[in-house]
PDB file of C-alpha atoms in Angstrom:
ATOM      1  CA  MET V  18       1.650  -2.141 -16.704  1.00 59.00           C
ATOM      2  CA  SER V  19       2.807   0.656 -14.398  1.00 84.00           C
ATOM      3  CA  VAL V  20       4.880   0.195 -11.271  1.00 85.00           C
ATOM      4  CA  GLU V  21       1.895   1.415  -9.262  1.00 87.00           C
ATOM      5  CA  ALA V  22      -0.378  -1.227 -10.776  1.00 89.00           C
ATOM      6  CA  SER V  23       2.241  -3.896 -10.116  1.00 89.00           C
ATOM      7  CA  ALA V  24       2.534  -2.777  -6.499  1.00 92.00           C
ATOM      8  CA  TYR V  25      -1.248  -3.021  -6.134  1.00 93.00           C
ATOM      9  CA  PHE V  26      -1.210  -6.518  -7.669  1.00 92.00           C
ATOM     10  CA  VAL V  27       1.557  -7.652  -5.309  1.00 93.00           C
ATOM     11  CA  VAL V  28      -0.295  -6.499  -2.213  1.00 95.00           C
ATOM     12  CA  ALA V  29      -3.651  -7.877  -3.358  1.00 95.00           C
ATOM     13  CA  GLU V  30      -2.177 -11.257  -4.319  1.00 93.00           C
ATOM     14  CA  ALA V  31      -0.113 -11.531  -1.123  1.00 93.00           C
ATOM     15  CA  LEU V  32      -3.168 -10.830   1.041  1.00 94.00           C
ATOM     16  CA  THR V  33      -5.266 -13.289  -0.952  1.00 92.00           C
ATOM     17  CA  ILE V  34      -2.638 -15.996  -0.454  1.00 89.00           C
ATOM     18  CA  ALA V  35      -2.487 -15.227   3.279  1.00 90.00           C
ATOM     19  CA  VAL V  36      -6.257 -15.495   3.656  1.00 90.00           C
ATOM     20  CA  LYS V  37      -6.532 -18.712   1.640  1.00 89.00           C
ATOM     21  CA  HIS V  38      -3.510 -20.628   2.877  1.00 86.00           C
ATOM     22  CA  SER V  39      -1.881 -19.327   6.052  1.00 89.00           C
ATOM     23  CA  GLY V  40      -4.537 -19.462   8.744  1.00 90.00           C
ATOM     24  CA  ALA V  41      -3.444 -15.956   9.718  1.00 91.00           C
ATOM     25  CA  THR V  42      -5.516 -13.883  12.108  1.00 93.00           C
ATOM     26  CA  SER V  43      -3.812 -10.640  11.091  1.00 95.00           C
ATOM     27  CA  ALA V  44      -1.761  -9.180   8.280  1.00 96.00           C
ATOM     28  CA  ALA V  45       0.101  -5.920   7.809  1.00 97.00           C
ATOM     29  CA  VAL V  46       1.132  -3.926   4.766  1.00 97.00           C
ATOM     30  CA  SER V  47       3.862  -1.307   4.772  1.00 97.00           C
ATOM     31  CA  VAL V  48       4.622   0.948   1.812  1.00 95.00           C
ATOM     32  CA  THR V  49       7.591   3.316   1.861  1.00 96.00           C
ATOM     33  CA  MET V  50       9.453   5.338  -0.704  1.00 94.00           C
ATOM     34  CA  ASP V  51      13.241   5.514  -0.808  1.00 93.00           C
ATOM     35  CA  MET V  52      13.576   8.896  -2.491  1.00 93.00           C
ATOM     36  CA  GLU V  53      17.365   8.769  -2.721  1.00 94.00           C
ATOM     37  CA  ASN V  54      17.444   5.434  -4.561  1.00 92.00           C
ATOM     38  CA  ARG V  55      14.084   5.917  -6.260  1.00 94.00           C
ATOM     39  CA  ARG V  56      12.678   2.619  -4.980  1.00 95.00           C
ATOM     40  CA  LEU V  57       9.180   1.767  -3.792  1.00 95.00           C
ATOM     41  CA  ARG V  58       9.354  -0.706  -0.912  1.00 96.00           C
ATOM     42  CA  LEU V  59       6.493  -2.973   0.079  1.00 96.00           C
ATOM     43  CA  THR V  60       6.326  -5.336   3.023  1.00 97.00           C
ATOM     44  CA  VAL V  61       3.418  -7.713   3.510  1.00 97.00           C
ATOM     45  CA  SER V  62       3.436  -9.898   6.603  1.00 96.00           C
ATOM     46  CA  ASP V  63       1.042 -12.217   8.376  1.00 95.00           C
ATOM     47  CA  ASP V  64       0.925 -14.225  11.582  1.00 96.00           C
ATOM     48  CA  GLY V  65      -0.040 -17.470   9.862  1.00 93.00           C
ATOM     49  CA  CYS V  66       1.465 -20.948   9.864  1.00 94.00           C
ATOM     50  CA  GLY V  67       4.393 -20.124   7.558  1.00 93.00           C
ATOM     51  CA  GLY V  68       5.917 -22.592   5.164  1.00 91.00           C
ATOM     52  CA  ALA V  69       4.958 -20.594   2.076  1.00 90.00           C
ATOM     53  CA  ASP V  70       6.579 -22.153  -0.984  1.00 85.00           C
ATOM     54  CA  GLU V  71       6.855 -20.638  -4.456  1.00 83.00           C
ATOM     55  CA  ASP V  72       6.744 -24.122  -5.985  1.00 81.00           C
ATOM     56  CA  GLY V  73       3.392 -24.893  -4.363  1.00 69.00           C
ATOM     57  CA  GLY V  74       1.265 -22.870  -6.784  1.00 71.00           C
ATOM     58  CA  SER V  75       1.220 -19.980  -9.182  1.00 74.00           C
ATOM     59  CA  GLY V  76       0.556 -17.078  -6.798  1.00 87.00           C
ATOM     60  CA  LEU V  77       3.991 -16.497  -5.260  1.00 91.00           C
ATOM     61  CA  ALA V  78       5.807 -17.418  -8.467  1.00 90.00           C
ATOM     62  CA  GLY V  79       3.599 -14.933 -10.333  1.00 89.00           C
ATOM     63  CA  ILE V  80       4.494 -12.209  -7.865  1.00 91.00           C
ATOM     64  CA  ARG V  81       8.206 -12.944  -8.317  1.00 92.00           C
ATOM     65  CA  ARG V  82       7.906 -12.873 -12.134  1.00 91.00           C
ATOM     66  CA  ARG V  83       6.076  -9.548 -12.061  1.00 89.00           C
ATOM     67  CA  ILE V  84       8.630  -7.968  -9.715  1.00 93.00           C
ATOM     68  CA  GLU V  85      11.626  -9.268 -11.661  1.00 92.00           C
ATOM     69  CA  ALA V  86      10.119  -8.003 -14.929  1.00 90.00           C
ATOM     70  CA  TYR V  87      10.566  -4.491 -13.477  1.00 90.00           C
ATOM     71  CA  ASP V  88      14.112  -5.258 -12.331  1.00 92.00           C
ATOM     72  CA  GLY V  89      12.798  -5.321  -8.787  1.00 94.00           C
ATOM     73  CA  LYS V  90      13.712  -7.413  -5.770  1.00 96.00           C
ATOM     74  CA  PHE V  91      11.599 -10.065  -4.074  1.00 95.00           C
ATOM     75  CA  LEU V  92      12.402 -11.740  -0.762  1.00 95.00           C
ATOM     76  CA  LEU V  93      10.081 -14.236   0.907  1.00 95.00           C
ATOM     77  CA  THR V  94      10.712 -15.351   4.487  1.00 95.00           C
ATOM     78  CA  SER V  95       8.306 -18.011   5.723  1.00 94.00           C
ATOM     79  CA  PRO V  96       9.693 -20.499   8.228  1.00 96.00           C
ATOM     80  CA  PRO V  97       7.455 -23.392   9.329  1.00 95.00           C
ATOM     81  CA  GLY V  98       5.293 -22.096  12.148  1.00 94.00           C
ATOM     82  CA  GLY V  99       5.389 -18.561  10.749  1.00 94.00           C
ATOM     83  CA  PRO V 100       5.333 -15.705  10.415  1.00 95.00           C
ATOM     84  CA  THR V 101       5.541 -14.992   6.702  1.00 95.00           C
ATOM     85  CA  THR V 102       7.055 -11.776   5.407  1.00 96.00           C
ATOM     86  CA  MET V 103       7.342 -10.660   1.793  1.00 96.00           C
ATOM     87  CA  ASP V 104       9.694  -7.797   1.023  1.00 97.00           C
ATOM     88  CA  VAL V 105       9.517  -6.189  -2.407  1.00 97.00           C
ATOM     89  CA  GLU V 106      11.418  -3.326  -4.000  1.00 96.00           C
ATOM     90  CA  LEU V 107      10.401  -1.742  -7.279  1.00 95.00           C
ATOM     91  CA  PRO V 108      12.193   0.996  -9.195  1.00 94.00           C
ATOM     92  CA  CYS V 109      10.119   4.130  -9.326  1.00 88.00           C
ATOM     93  CA  GLY V 110      10.639   6.970 -11.785  1.00 73.00           C
ATOM     94  CA  LEU V 111       9.210   9.701  -9.569  1.00 60.00           C
TER      95      LEU V 111
END
């Protein structure tokens, strides 16, 4: 699967998780390209209840596995009470 397809999957899955589990009223997606380091950066955040846990189901763990398969980086910040932010970096061949 291409990096682009993986990026699409990450965003779609993160938004699905937010809608199903967070009680969020809004979400934001940011996509930037670090041309110097050839990295695609994605940030998905929501204003939900927080407390997202990779051990609670397959969605977040699946995102991590997909990102790490591309030698990417995955950081999830989700304190109880929110907000939740997922930061992802993927190498991009340009």
